[in-house]
């Protein structure tokens, strides 16, 4: 299976409102050294919505170059504009990404047929493994299991989905509807273990920005059949999963990395400043878990 295990939705470090390449390379090295199974640059956690096209491409290039094939790179390349999504996906292929993560078109509120035609156009335009990203809480639309199964059966290069509805019933239906070998990845740290228990293949994680080794250990334990061990780690990490959403992602993740001394992780926009109460709660969780 091309995409499975614990994959980190990488934050994008900025310094003086510009991409901090040195910090990014060091951060990628930290992730790989800790045992993460894959990397996802330019997702929601990477503040893709506020990257210029030039920055977006450079973030992907750096990630691929630093990873050097040691783990797969699933590059964020989606857009609510089909033509732009095709362009970004073509770039990801040219740069050497192992696949492209494609968010459902946001703001447009497409129909299910519109979603099918959007992904069909990308799949036909670019011969690269593609993973739709379904996160209705961000986009205002839901890629339903029936539509996803239709896409998976029609286009062999649509190889998986990042399922971030938090709905285990939908996750179960997706698993039963899609072809064998189709990679269903949780997009919510809370649901990683439950979804794997249903037959899911791993997690694209926010929490692993902070503790990649622990998130990978949970997946490794489950893969080995140590369900009790995986559950122990799941419960151990649960306060951290909750903390990552005290404010909108990636505000808590970047704040936590700063508090932990992992990076000077500036956020791109002033509107992303963390609230005082949320920062206090986040600090308390980090102290409780002995991360600071």
PDB file of C-alpha atoms in Angstrom:
ATOM      1  CA  UNK A   1       0.000   0.000   0.000  1.00  0.00           C
ATOM      2  CA  UNK A   2       1.420   3.327  -1.106  1.00  0.00           C
ATOM      3  CA  UNK A   3       0.125   5.542   1.723  1.00  0.00           C
ATOM      4  CA  UNK A   4      -0.364   4.042   5.153  1.00  0.00           C
ATOM      5  CA  UNK A   5       0.802   4.313   8.731  1.00  0.00           C
ATOM      6  CA  UNK A   6       1.450   7.561  10.582  1.00  0.00           C
ATOM      7  CA  UNK A   7       1.951  10.524   8.251  1.00  0.00           C
ATOM      8  CA  UNK A   8       2.510  14.058   9.525  1.00  0.00           C
ATOM      9  CA  UNK A   9       0.561  17.002   8.133  1.00  0.00           C
ATOM     10  CA  UNK A  10       3.599  19.247   8.436  1.00  0.00           C
ATOM     11  CA  UNK A  11       3.458  22.794   9.775  1.00  0.00           C
ATOM     12  CA  UNK A  12       5.202  25.389   7.614  1.00  0.00           C
ATOM     13  CA  UNK A  13       7.714  27.467   9.621  1.00  0.00           C
ATOM     14  CA  UNK A  14       7.892  31.169   8.838  1.00  0.00           C
ATOM     15  CA  UNK A  15      10.431  33.782   9.886  1.00  0.00           C
ATOM     16  CA  UNK A  16       9.654  37.454   9.329  1.00  0.00           C
ATOM     17  CA  UNK A  17       6.670  36.341   7.226  1.00  0.00           C
ATOM     18  CA  UNK A  18       8.849  34.289   4.867  1.00  0.00           C
ATOM     19  CA  UNK A  19       9.423  30.542   4.594  1.00  0.00           C
ATOM     20  CA  UNK A  20      12.165  29.472   7.027  1.00  0.00           C
ATOM     21  CA  UNK A  21      13.912  26.844   4.916  1.00  0.00           C
ATOM     22  CA  UNK A  22      16.513  25.865   7.508  1.00  0.00           C
ATOM     23  CA  UNK A  23      13.884  25.326  10.204  1.00  0.00           C
ATOM     24  CA  UNK A  24      11.735  23.343   7.781  1.00  0.00           C
ATOM     25  CA  UNK A  25      14.579  21.028   6.810  1.00  0.00           C
ATOM     26  CA  UNK A  26      15.489  20.481  10.460  1.00  0.00           C
ATOM     27  CA  UNK A  27      11.868  19.757  11.281  1.00  0.00           C
ATOM     28  CA  UNK A  28      11.562  17.186   8.496  1.00  0.00           C
ATOM     29  CA  UNK A  29      14.725  15.516   9.755  1.00  0.00           C
ATOM     30  CA  UNK A  30      13.258  15.389  13.270  1.00  0.00           C
ATOM     31  CA  UNK A  31      10.124  13.704  11.907  1.00  0.00           C
ATOM     32  CA  UNK A  32      12.048  11.031  10.011  1.00  0.00           C
ATOM     33  CA  UNK A  33      14.493  10.388  12.859  1.00  0.00           C
ATOM     34  CA  UNK A  34      11.542   9.854  15.217  1.00  0.00           C
ATOM     35  CA  UNK A  35      10.155   7.143  12.939  1.00  0.00           C
ATOM     36  CA  UNK A  36       7.273   8.791  11.092  1.00  0.00           C
ATOM     37  CA  UNK A  37       5.989   6.792   8.112  1.00  0.00           C
ATOM     38  CA  UNK A  38       5.261   9.641   5.695  1.00  0.00           C
ATOM     39  CA  UNK A  39       5.154  13.407   5.207  1.00  0.00           C
ATOM     40  CA  UNK A  40       2.379  15.685   3.966  1.00  0.00           C
ATOM     41  CA  UNK A  41       3.512  19.213   3.059  1.00  0.00           C
ATOM     42  CA  UNK A  42       1.084  22.000   2.104  1.00  0.00           C
ATOM     43  CA  UNK A  43      -1.988  20.689   3.863  1.00  0.00           C
ATOM     44  CA  UNK A  44      -4.288  22.658   6.167  1.00  0.00           C
ATOM     45  CA  UNK A  45      -1.740  22.361   8.981  1.00  0.00           C
ATOM     46  CA  UNK A  46       0.885  23.774   6.619  1.00  0.00           C
ATOM     47  CA  UNK A  47      -1.213  26.916   6.116  1.00  0.00           C
ATOM     48  CA  UNK A  48      -1.574  26.149   2.427  1.00  0.00           C
ATOM     49  CA  UNK A  49      -4.385  28.687   2.095  1.00  0.00           C
ATOM     50  CA  UNK A  50      -1.979  31.547   2.836  1.00  0.00           C
ATOM     51  CA  UNK A  51       1.003  30.379   0.766  1.00  0.00           C
ATOM     52  CA  UNK A  52       1.766  32.074  -2.529  1.00  0.00           C
ATOM     53  CA  UNK A  53       2.092  29.725  -5.505  1.00  0.00           C
ATOM     54  CA  UNK A  54       5.853  30.186  -5.378  1.00  0.00           C
ATOM     55  CA  UNK A  55       5.978  29.367  -1.661  1.00  0.00           C
ATOM     56  CA  UNK A  56       3.665  26.378  -2.141  1.00  0.00           C
ATOM     57  CA  UNK A  57       5.975  24.917  -4.764  1.00  0.00           C
ATOM     58  CA  UNK A  58       9.110  25.615  -2.736  1.00  0.00           C
ATOM     59  CA  UNK A  59       7.676  23.932   0.383  1.00  0.00           C
ATOM     60  CA  UNK A  60       6.997  20.788  -1.663  1.00  0.00           C
ATOM     61  CA  UNK A  61      10.444  20.889  -3.268  1.00  0.00           C
ATOM     62  CA  UNK A  62      12.200  21.210   0.094  1.00  0.00           C
ATOM     63  CA  UNK A  63      10.207  18.367   1.635  1.00  0.00           C
ATOM     64  CA  UNK A  64      10.982  15.996  -1.246  1.00  0.00           C
ATOM     65  CA  UNK A  65      14.640  16.981  -1.298  1.00  0.00           C
ATOM     66  CA  UNK A  66      15.075  16.586   2.466  1.00  0.00           C
ATOM     67  CA  UNK A  67      13.183  13.291   2.654  1.00  0.00           C
ATOM     68  CA  UNK A  68      15.393  11.818  -0.080  1.00  0.00           C
ATOM     69  CA  UNK A  69      13.061   8.887  -0.581  1.00  0.00           C
ATOM     70  CA  UNK A  70      13.312   7.674   3.023  1.00  0.00           C
ATOM     71  CA  UNK A  71       9.559   8.099   3.507  1.00  0.00           C
ATOM     72  CA  UNK A  72       6.792   8.879   0.987  1.00  0.00           C
ATOM     73  CA  UNK A  73       5.777  12.482   0.409  1.00  0.00           C
ATOM     74  CA  UNK A  74       2.093  13.164  -0.250  1.00  0.00           C
ATOM     75  CA  UNK A  75       2.027  16.754  -1.460  1.00  0.00           C
ATOM     76  CA  UNK A  76      -0.961  19.022  -0.925  1.00  0.00           C
ATOM     77  CA  UNK A  77      -2.103  20.139  -4.363  1.00  0.00           C
ATOM     78  CA  UNK A  78      -5.833  20.786  -4.105  1.00  0.00           C
ATOM     79  CA  UNK A  79      -7.899  23.833  -4.950  1.00  0.00           C
ATOM     80  CA  UNK A  80     -11.503  24.869  -5.432  1.00  0.00           C
ATOM     81  CA  UNK A  81     -10.445  25.695  -9.002  1.00  0.00           C
ATOM     82  CA  UNK A  82     -10.050  22.489 -11.037  1.00  0.00           C
ATOM     83  CA  UNK A  83      -7.563  24.093 -13.434  1.00  0.00           C
ATOM     84  CA  UNK A  84      -5.405  25.287 -10.554  1.00  0.00           C
ATOM     85  CA  UNK A  85      -5.569  21.869  -8.885  1.00  0.00           C
ATOM     86  CA  UNK A  86      -4.354  20.263 -12.104  1.00  0.00           C
ATOM     87  CA  UNK A  87      -1.471  22.737 -12.307  1.00  0.00           C
ATOM     88  CA  UNK A  88      -0.423  22.124  -8.708  1.00  0.00           C
ATOM     89  CA  UNK A  89      -0.707  18.354  -9.142  1.00  0.00           C
ATOM     90  CA  UNK A  90       1.434  18.482 -12.275  1.00  0.00           C
ATOM     91  CA  UNK A  91       4.014  20.418 -10.296  1.00  0.00           C
ATOM     92  CA  UNK A  92       3.940  17.827  -7.495  1.00  0.00           C
ATOM     93  CA  UNK A  93       4.624  15.082 -10.020  1.00  0.00           C
ATOM     94  CA  UNK A  94       7.434  17.039 -11.674  1.00  0.00           C
ATOM     95  CA  UNK A  95       9.010  17.737  -8.261  1.00  0.00           C
ATOM     96  CA  UNK A  96       9.061  14.011  -7.461  1.00  0.00           C
ATOM     97  CA  UNK A  97       6.207  13.669  -4.958  1.00  0.00           C
ATOM     98  CA  UNK A  98       4.886  10.168  -4.375  1.00  0.00           C
ATOM     99  CA  UNK A  99       1.323  11.435  -4.619  1.00  0.00           C
ATOM    100  CA  UNK A 100      -0.965  14.443  -4.291  1.00  0.00           C
ATOM    101  CA  UNK A 101      -3.473  15.226  -1.549  1.00  0.00           C
ATOM    102  CA  UNK A 102      -6.504  16.970  -3.063  1.00  0.00           C
ATOM    103  CA  UNK A 103      -8.948  18.797  -0.815  1.00  0.00           C
ATOM    104  CA  UNK A 104     -12.572  18.890  -1.907  1.00  0.00           C
ATOM    105  CA  UNK A 105     -13.396  22.227  -3.557  1.00  0.00           C
ATOM    106  CA  UNK A 106     -14.151  24.677  -0.765  1.00  0.00           C
ATOM    107  CA  UNK A 107     -16.580  27.613  -0.908  1.00  0.00           C
ATOM    108  CA  UNK A 108     -18.121  26.466  -4.231  1.00  0.00           C
ATOM    109  CA  UNK A 109     -20.363  23.899  -2.465  1.00  0.00           C
ATOM    110  CA  UNK A 110     -20.276  21.443  -5.398  1.00  0.00           C
ATOM    111  CA  UNK A 111     -22.796  18.676  -6.009  1.00  0.00           C
ATOM    112  CA  UNK A 112     -21.711  15.030  -5.824  1.00  0.00           C
ATOM    113  CA  UNK A 113     -21.592  14.960  -9.626  1.00  0.00           C
ATOM    114  CA  UNK A 114     -19.512  18.125  -9.540  1.00  0.00           C
ATOM    115  CA  UNK A 115     -17.079  16.463  -7.128  1.00  0.00           C
ATOM    116  CA  UNK A 116     -16.842  13.438  -9.392  1.00  0.00           C
ATOM    117  CA  UNK A 117     -16.101  15.609 -12.434  1.00  0.00           C
ATOM    118  CA  UNK A 118     -13.501  17.646 -10.513  1.00  0.00           C
ATOM    119  CA  UNK A 119     -11.509  14.571  -9.473  1.00  0.00           C
ATOM    120  CA  UNK A 120     -12.058  12.910 -12.860  1.00  0.00           C
ATOM    121  CA  UNK A 121     -10.440  15.892 -14.587  1.00  0.00           C
ATOM    122  CA  UNK A 122      -7.389  15.754 -12.303  1.00  0.00           C
ATOM    123  CA  UNK A 123      -7.044  11.959 -12.562  1.00  0.00           C
ATOM    124  CA  UNK A 124      -7.156  12.102 -16.347  1.00  0.00           C
ATOM    125  CA  UNK A 125      -4.731  15.038 -16.554  1.00  0.00           C
ATOM    126  CA  UNK A 126      -1.978  13.764 -14.211  1.00  0.00           C
ATOM    127  CA  UNK A 127      -0.647  10.209 -13.933  1.00  0.00           C
ATOM    128  CA  UNK A 128       0.155  10.353 -10.220  1.00  0.00           C
ATOM    129  CA  UNK A 129      -1.360   8.615  -7.173  1.00  0.00           C
ATOM    130  CA  UNK A 130      -4.136  10.889  -5.908  1.00  0.00           C
ATOM    131  CA  UNK A 131      -5.743  11.072  -2.454  1.00  0.00           C
ATOM    132  CA  UNK A 132      -8.906  13.178  -2.067  1.00  0.00           C
ATOM    133  CA  UNK A 133      -9.156  15.000   1.255  1.00  0.00           C
ATOM    134  CA  UNK A 134     -12.651  15.125   2.733  1.00  0.00           C
ATOM    135  CA  UNK A 135     -13.047  17.655   5.552  1.00  0.00           C
ATOM    136  CA  UNK A 136     -16.594  19.096   5.493  1.00  0.00           C
ATOM    137  CA  UNK A 137     -15.943  21.243   8.560  1.00  0.00           C
ATOM    138  CA  UNK A 138     -13.478  23.274   6.507  1.00  0.00           C
ATOM    139  CA  UNK A 139     -14.948  23.092   3.016  1.00  0.00           C
ATOM    140  CA  UNK A 140     -18.718  23.075   3.337  1.00  0.00           C
ATOM    141  CA  UNK A 141     -19.113  19.928   1.224  1.00  0.00           C
ATOM    142  CA  UNK A 142     -18.958  16.190   1.913  1.00  0.00           C
ATOM    143  CA  UNK A 143     -17.461  13.657  -0.509  1.00  0.00           C
ATOM    144  CA  UNK A 144     -19.888  10.803   0.115  1.00  0.00           C
ATOM    145  CA  UNK A 145     -18.793   7.140   0.112  1.00  0.00           C
ATOM    146  CA  UNK A 146     -20.811   6.382  -3.010  1.00  0.00           C
ATOM    147  CA  UNK A 147     -19.050   9.129  -4.978  1.00  0.00           C
ATOM    148  CA  UNK A 148     -15.646   8.142  -3.633  1.00  0.00           C
ATOM    149  CA  UNK A 149     -16.231   4.484  -4.538  1.00  0.00           C
ATOM    150  CA  UNK A 150     -17.275   5.534  -8.024  1.00  0.00           C
ATOM    151  CA  UNK A 151     -14.030   7.487  -8.411  1.00  0.00           C
ATOM    152  CA  UNK A 152     -11.862   4.698  -6.975  1.00  0.00           C
ATOM    153  CA  UNK A 153     -13.349   2.143  -9.361  1.00  0.00           C
ATOM    154  CA  UNK A 154     -13.120   4.392 -12.417  1.00  0.00           C
ATOM    155  CA  UNK A 155      -9.610   5.788 -11.931  1.00  0.00           C
ATOM    156  CA  UNK A 156      -6.768   3.519 -10.722  1.00  0.00           C
ATOM    157  CA  UNK A 157      -4.630   6.526  -9.769  1.00  0.00           C
ATOM    158  CA  UNK A 158      -7.191   7.602  -7.146  1.00  0.00           C
ATOM    159  CA  UNK A 159      -5.647   5.398  -4.483  1.00  0.00           C
ATOM    160  CA  UNK A 160      -6.993   6.598  -1.142  1.00  0.00           C
ATOM    161  CA  UNK A 161      -8.805   9.214   0.894  1.00  0.00           C
ATOM    162  CA  UNK A 162      -8.049  11.396   3.885  1.00  0.00           C
ATOM    163  CA  UNK A 163     -11.296  10.934   5.801  1.00  0.00           C
ATOM    164  CA  UNK A 164     -11.764  13.852   8.194  1.00  0.00           C
ATOM    165  CA  UNK A 165     -15.489  13.866   8.835  1.00  0.00           C
ATOM    166  CA  UNK A 166     -15.035  12.338  12.302  1.00  0.00           C
ATOM    167  CA  UNK A 167     -18.025  10.149  11.399  1.00  0.00           C
ATOM    168  CA  UNK A 168     -17.279   6.480  12.011  1.00  0.00           C
ATOM    169  CA  UNK A 169     -20.424   5.431  10.155  1.00  0.00           C
ATOM    170  CA  UNK A 170     -19.222   7.245   7.044  1.00  0.00           C
ATOM    171  CA  UNK A 171     -15.725   5.840   7.522  1.00  0.00           C
ATOM    172  CA  UNK A 172     -17.131   2.322   7.754  1.00  0.00           C
ATOM    173  CA  UNK A 173     -19.234   2.795   4.636  1.00  0.00           C
ATOM    174  CA  UNK A 174     -16.233   4.187   2.764  1.00  0.00           C
ATOM    175  CA  UNK A 175     -14.165   1.130   3.708  1.00  0.00           C
ATOM    176  CA  UNK A 176     -16.865  -1.282   2.617  1.00  0.00           C
ATOM    177  CA  UNK A 177     -17.646   0.584  -0.622  1.00  0.00           C
ATOM    178  CA  UNK A 178     -14.163   1.150  -2.028  1.00  0.00           C
ATOM    179  CA  UNK A 179     -11.968  -1.474  -3.746  1.00  0.00           C
ATOM    180  CA  UNK A 180      -9.591  -3.666  -1.771  1.00  0.00           C
ATOM    181  CA  UNK A 181      -6.249  -1.935  -1.351  1.00  0.00           C
ATOM    182  CA  UNK A 182      -7.809   1.548  -1.374  1.00  0.00           C
ATOM    183  CA  UNK A 183      -6.096   3.486   1.424  1.00  0.00           C
ATOM    184  CA  UNK A 184      -8.505   5.030   3.922  1.00  0.00           C
ATOM    185  CA  UNK A 185      -6.564   7.367   6.206  1.00  0.00           C
ATOM    186  CA  UNK A 186      -8.036   9.167   9.182  1.00  0.00           C
ATOM    187  CA  UNK A 187      -7.721  12.923   9.024  1.00  0.00           C
ATOM    188  CA  UNK A 188      -8.520  13.316  12.724  1.00  0.00           C
ATOM    189  CA  UNK A 189      -6.152  12.105  15.439  1.00  0.00           C
ATOM    190  CA  UNK A 190      -9.168  11.270  17.607  1.00  0.00           C
ATOM    191  CA  UNK A 191     -10.414   8.679  15.131  1.00  0.00           C
ATOM    192  CA  UNK A 192      -7.154   7.101  13.970  1.00  0.00           C
ATOM    193  CA  UNK A 193      -7.369   4.003  16.127  1.00  0.00           C
ATOM    194  CA  UNK A 194     -11.129   3.451  15.748  1.00  0.00           C
ATOM    195  CA  UNK A 195     -10.847   3.782  11.971  1.00  0.00           C
ATOM    196  CA  UNK A 196      -7.918   1.339  11.848  1.00  0.00           C
ATOM    197  CA  UNK A 197     -10.014  -1.094  13.865  1.00  0.00           C
ATOM    198  CA  UNK A 198     -12.609  -0.921  11.071  1.00  0.00           C
ATOM    199  CA  UNK A 199      -9.951  -1.590   8.433  1.00  0.00           C
ATOM    200  CA  UNK A 200      -8.423   1.853   7.926  1.00  0.00           C
ATOM    201  CA  UNK A 201      -4.804   2.204   6.977  1.00  0.00           C
ATOM    202  CA  UNK A 202      -3.435   4.952   9.193  1.00  0.00           C
ATOM    203  CA  UNK A 203      -3.532   8.648  10.019  1.00  0.00           C
ATOM    204  CA  UNK A 204      -2.529  11.974   8.527  1.00  0.00           C
ATOM    205  CA  UNK A 205      -1.812  13.537  11.884  1.00  0.00           C
ATOM    206  CA  UNK A 206      -1.575  16.972  13.457  1.00  0.00           C
ATOM    207  CA  UNK A 207      -0.385  15.633  16.820  1.00  0.00           C
ATOM    208  CA  UNK A 208       2.623  13.963  15.207  1.00  0.00           C
ATOM    209  CA  UNK A 209       4.085  17.400  14.546  1.00  0.00           C
ATOM    210  CA  UNK A 210       4.819  17.373  18.291  1.00  0.00           C
ATOM    211  CA  UNK A 211       5.350  13.677  19.064  1.00  0.00           C
ATOM    212  CA  UNK A 212       5.911  11.781  15.812  1.00  0.00           C
ATOM    213  CA  UNK A 213       7.483   8.826  17.581  1.00  0.00           C
ATOM    214  CA  UNK A 214       4.445   8.248  19.807  1.00  0.00           C
ATOM    215  CA  UNK A 215       1.916   8.491  16.965  1.00  0.00           C
ATOM    216  CA  UNK A 216       4.033   6.110  14.877  1.00  0.00           C
ATOM    217  CA  UNK A 217       4.315   3.770  17.879  1.00  0.00           C
ATOM    218  CA  UNK A 218       0.525   3.590  18.155  1.00  0.00           C
ATOM    219  CA  UNK A 219       0.212   2.593  14.507  1.00  0.00           C
ATOM    220  CA  UNK A 220       3.113   0.138  14.779  1.00  0.00           C
ATOM    221  CA  UNK A 221       1.518  -1.545  17.795  1.00  0.00           C
ATOM    222  CA  UNK A 222      -1.796  -1.926  15.995  1.00  0.00           C
ATOM    223  CA  UNK A 223      -0.081  -3.346  12.917  1.00  0.00           C
ATOM    224  CA  UNK A 224       1.616  -5.963  15.081  1.00  0.00           C
ATOM    225  CA  UNK A 225      -1.712  -7.011  16.577  1.00  0.00           C
ATOM    226  CA  UNK A 226      -1.049  -5.325  19.922  1.00  0.00           C
ATOM    227  CA  UNK A 227      -4.437  -3.634  20.105  1.00  0.00           C
ATOM    228  CA  UNK A 228      -4.181  -3.082  23.862  1.00  0.00           C
ATOM    229  CA  UNK A 229      -0.800  -1.385  23.428  1.00  0.00           C
ATOM    230  CA  UNK A 230      -2.164   0.806  20.637  1.00  0.00           C
ATOM    231  CA  UNK A 231      -5.124   1.730  22.830  1.00  0.00           C
ATOM    232  CA  UNK A 232      -2.812   2.694  25.703  1.00  0.00           C
ATOM    233  CA  UNK A 233      -0.943   5.108  23.456  1.00  0.00           C
ATOM    234  CA  UNK A 234      -4.224   6.424  22.026  1.00  0.00           C
ATOM    235  CA  UNK A 235      -5.481   7.264  25.519  1.00  0.00           C
ATOM    236  CA  UNK A 236      -2.095   8.682  26.532  1.00  0.00           C
ATOM    237  CA  UNK A 237      -2.176  11.048  23.548  1.00  0.00           C
ATOM    238  CA  UNK A 238      -5.855  11.960  23.743  1.00  0.00           C
ATOM    239  CA  UNK A 239      -5.355  15.139  25.850  1.00  0.00           C
ATOM    240  CA  UNK A 240      -2.839  16.286  23.241  1.00  0.00           C
ATOM    241  CA  UNK A 241      -5.293  15.522  20.408  1.00  0.00           C
ATOM    242  CA  UNK A 242      -7.845  17.695  22.201  1.00  0.00           C
ATOM    243  CA  UNK A 243      -5.279  20.444  22.758  1.00  0.00           C
ATOM    244  CA  UNK A 244      -4.543  20.637  19.038  1.00  0.00           C
ATOM    245  CA  UNK A 245      -8.049  21.983  18.570  1.00  0.00           C
ATOM    246  CA  UNK A 246      -8.312  24.440  21.457  1.00  0.00           C
ATOM    247  CA  UNK A 247      -8.091  26.958  18.598  1.00  0.00           C
ATOM    248  CA  UNK A 248      -8.268  26.475  14.829  1.00  0.00           C
ATOM    249  CA  UNK A 249      -5.588  24.193  13.411  1.00  0.00           C
ATOM    250  CA  UNK A 250      -2.637  24.879  13.077  1.00  0.00           C
ATOM    251  CA  UNK A 251      -2.590  27.592  15.752  1.00  0.00           C
ATOM    252  CA  UNK A 252      -2.145  25.209  18.739  1.00  0.00           C
ATOM    253  CA  UNK A 253       0.377  22.998  16.904  1.00  0.00           C
ATOM    254  CA  UNK A 254       2.649  25.912  16.083  1.00  0.00           C
ATOM    255  CA  UNK A 255       2.245  27.397  19.554  1.00  0.00           C
ATOM    256  CA  UNK A 256       3.080  24.037  21.146  1.00  0.00           C
ATOM    257  CA  UNK A 257       6.185  23.586  18.982  1.00  0.00           C
ATOM    258  CA  UNK A 258       7.334  27.025  20.097  1.00  0.00           C
ATOM    259  CA  UNK A 259       6.685  26.221  23.758  1.00  0.00           C
ATOM    260  CA  UNK A 260       8.523  22.894  23.383  1.00  0.00           C
ATOM    261  CA  UNK A 261      11.532  24.641  21.833  1.00  0.00           C
ATOM    262  CA  UNK A 262      11.246  22.668  18.597  1.00  0.00           C
ATOM    263  CA  UNK A 263      11.057  25.712  16.335  1.00  0.00           C
ATOM    264  CA  UNK A 264      10.388  29.440  16.255  1.00  0.00           C
ATOM    265  CA  UNK A 265       7.090  28.649  14.566  1.00  0.00           C
ATOM    266  CA  UNK A 266       5.547  31.935  13.495  1.00  0.00           C
ATOM    267  CA  UNK A 267       2.043  31.893  12.038  1.00  0.00           C
ATOM    268  CA  UNK A 268       1.504  33.544   8.689  1.00  0.00           C
ATOM    269  CA  UNK A 269      -1.466  35.765   9.564  1.00  0.00           C
ATOM    270  CA  UNK A 270      -2.185  37.971  12.607  1.00  0.00           C
ATOM    271  CA  UNK A 271      -5.759  36.647  12.642  1.00  0.00           C
ATOM    272  CA  UNK A 272      -4.277  33.285  13.665  1.00  0.00           C
ATOM    273  CA  UNK A 273      -3.047  34.570  17.054  1.00  0.00           C
ATOM    274  CA  UNK A 274      -3.873  32.180  19.889  1.00  0.00           C
ATOM    275  CA  UNK A 275      -6.200  33.381  22.640  1.00  0.00           C
ATOM    276  CA  UNK A 276      -4.846  33.762  26.174  1.00  0.00           C
ATOM    277  CA  UNK A 277      -7.149  31.134  27.679  1.00  0.00           C
ATOM    278  CA  UNK A 278      -6.342  28.606  24.954  1.00  0.00           C
ATOM    279  CA  UNK A 279      -2.604  29.168  25.384  1.00  0.00           C
ATOM    280  CA  UNK A 280      -2.894  28.611  29.139  1.00  0.00           C
ATOM    281  CA  UNK A 281      -4.849  25.384  28.600  1.00  0.00           C
ATOM    282  CA  UNK A 282      -2.360  24.209  25.982  1.00  0.00           C
ATOM    283  CA  UNK A 283       0.585  24.951  28.278  1.00  0.00           C
ATOM    284  CA  UNK A 284      -1.051  22.982  31.084  1.00  0.00           C
ATOM    285  CA  UNK A 285      -1.511  19.934  28.834  1.00  0.00           C
ATOM    286  CA  UNK A 286       2.098  20.094  27.631  1.00  0.00           C
ATOM    287  CA  UNK A 287       3.319  20.282  31.230  1.00  0.00           C
ATOM    288  CA  UNK A 288       1.079  17.419  32.282  1.00  0.00           C
ATOM    289  CA  UNK A 289       2.556  15.286  29.498  1.00  0.00           C
ATOM    290  CA  UNK A 290       6.093  16.420  30.395  1.00  0.00           C
ATOM    291  CA  UNK A 291       6.678  17.938  26.971  1.00  0.00           C
ATOM    292  CA  UNK A 292       7.794  21.232  28.495  1.00  0.00           C
TER     293      UNK A 292
END
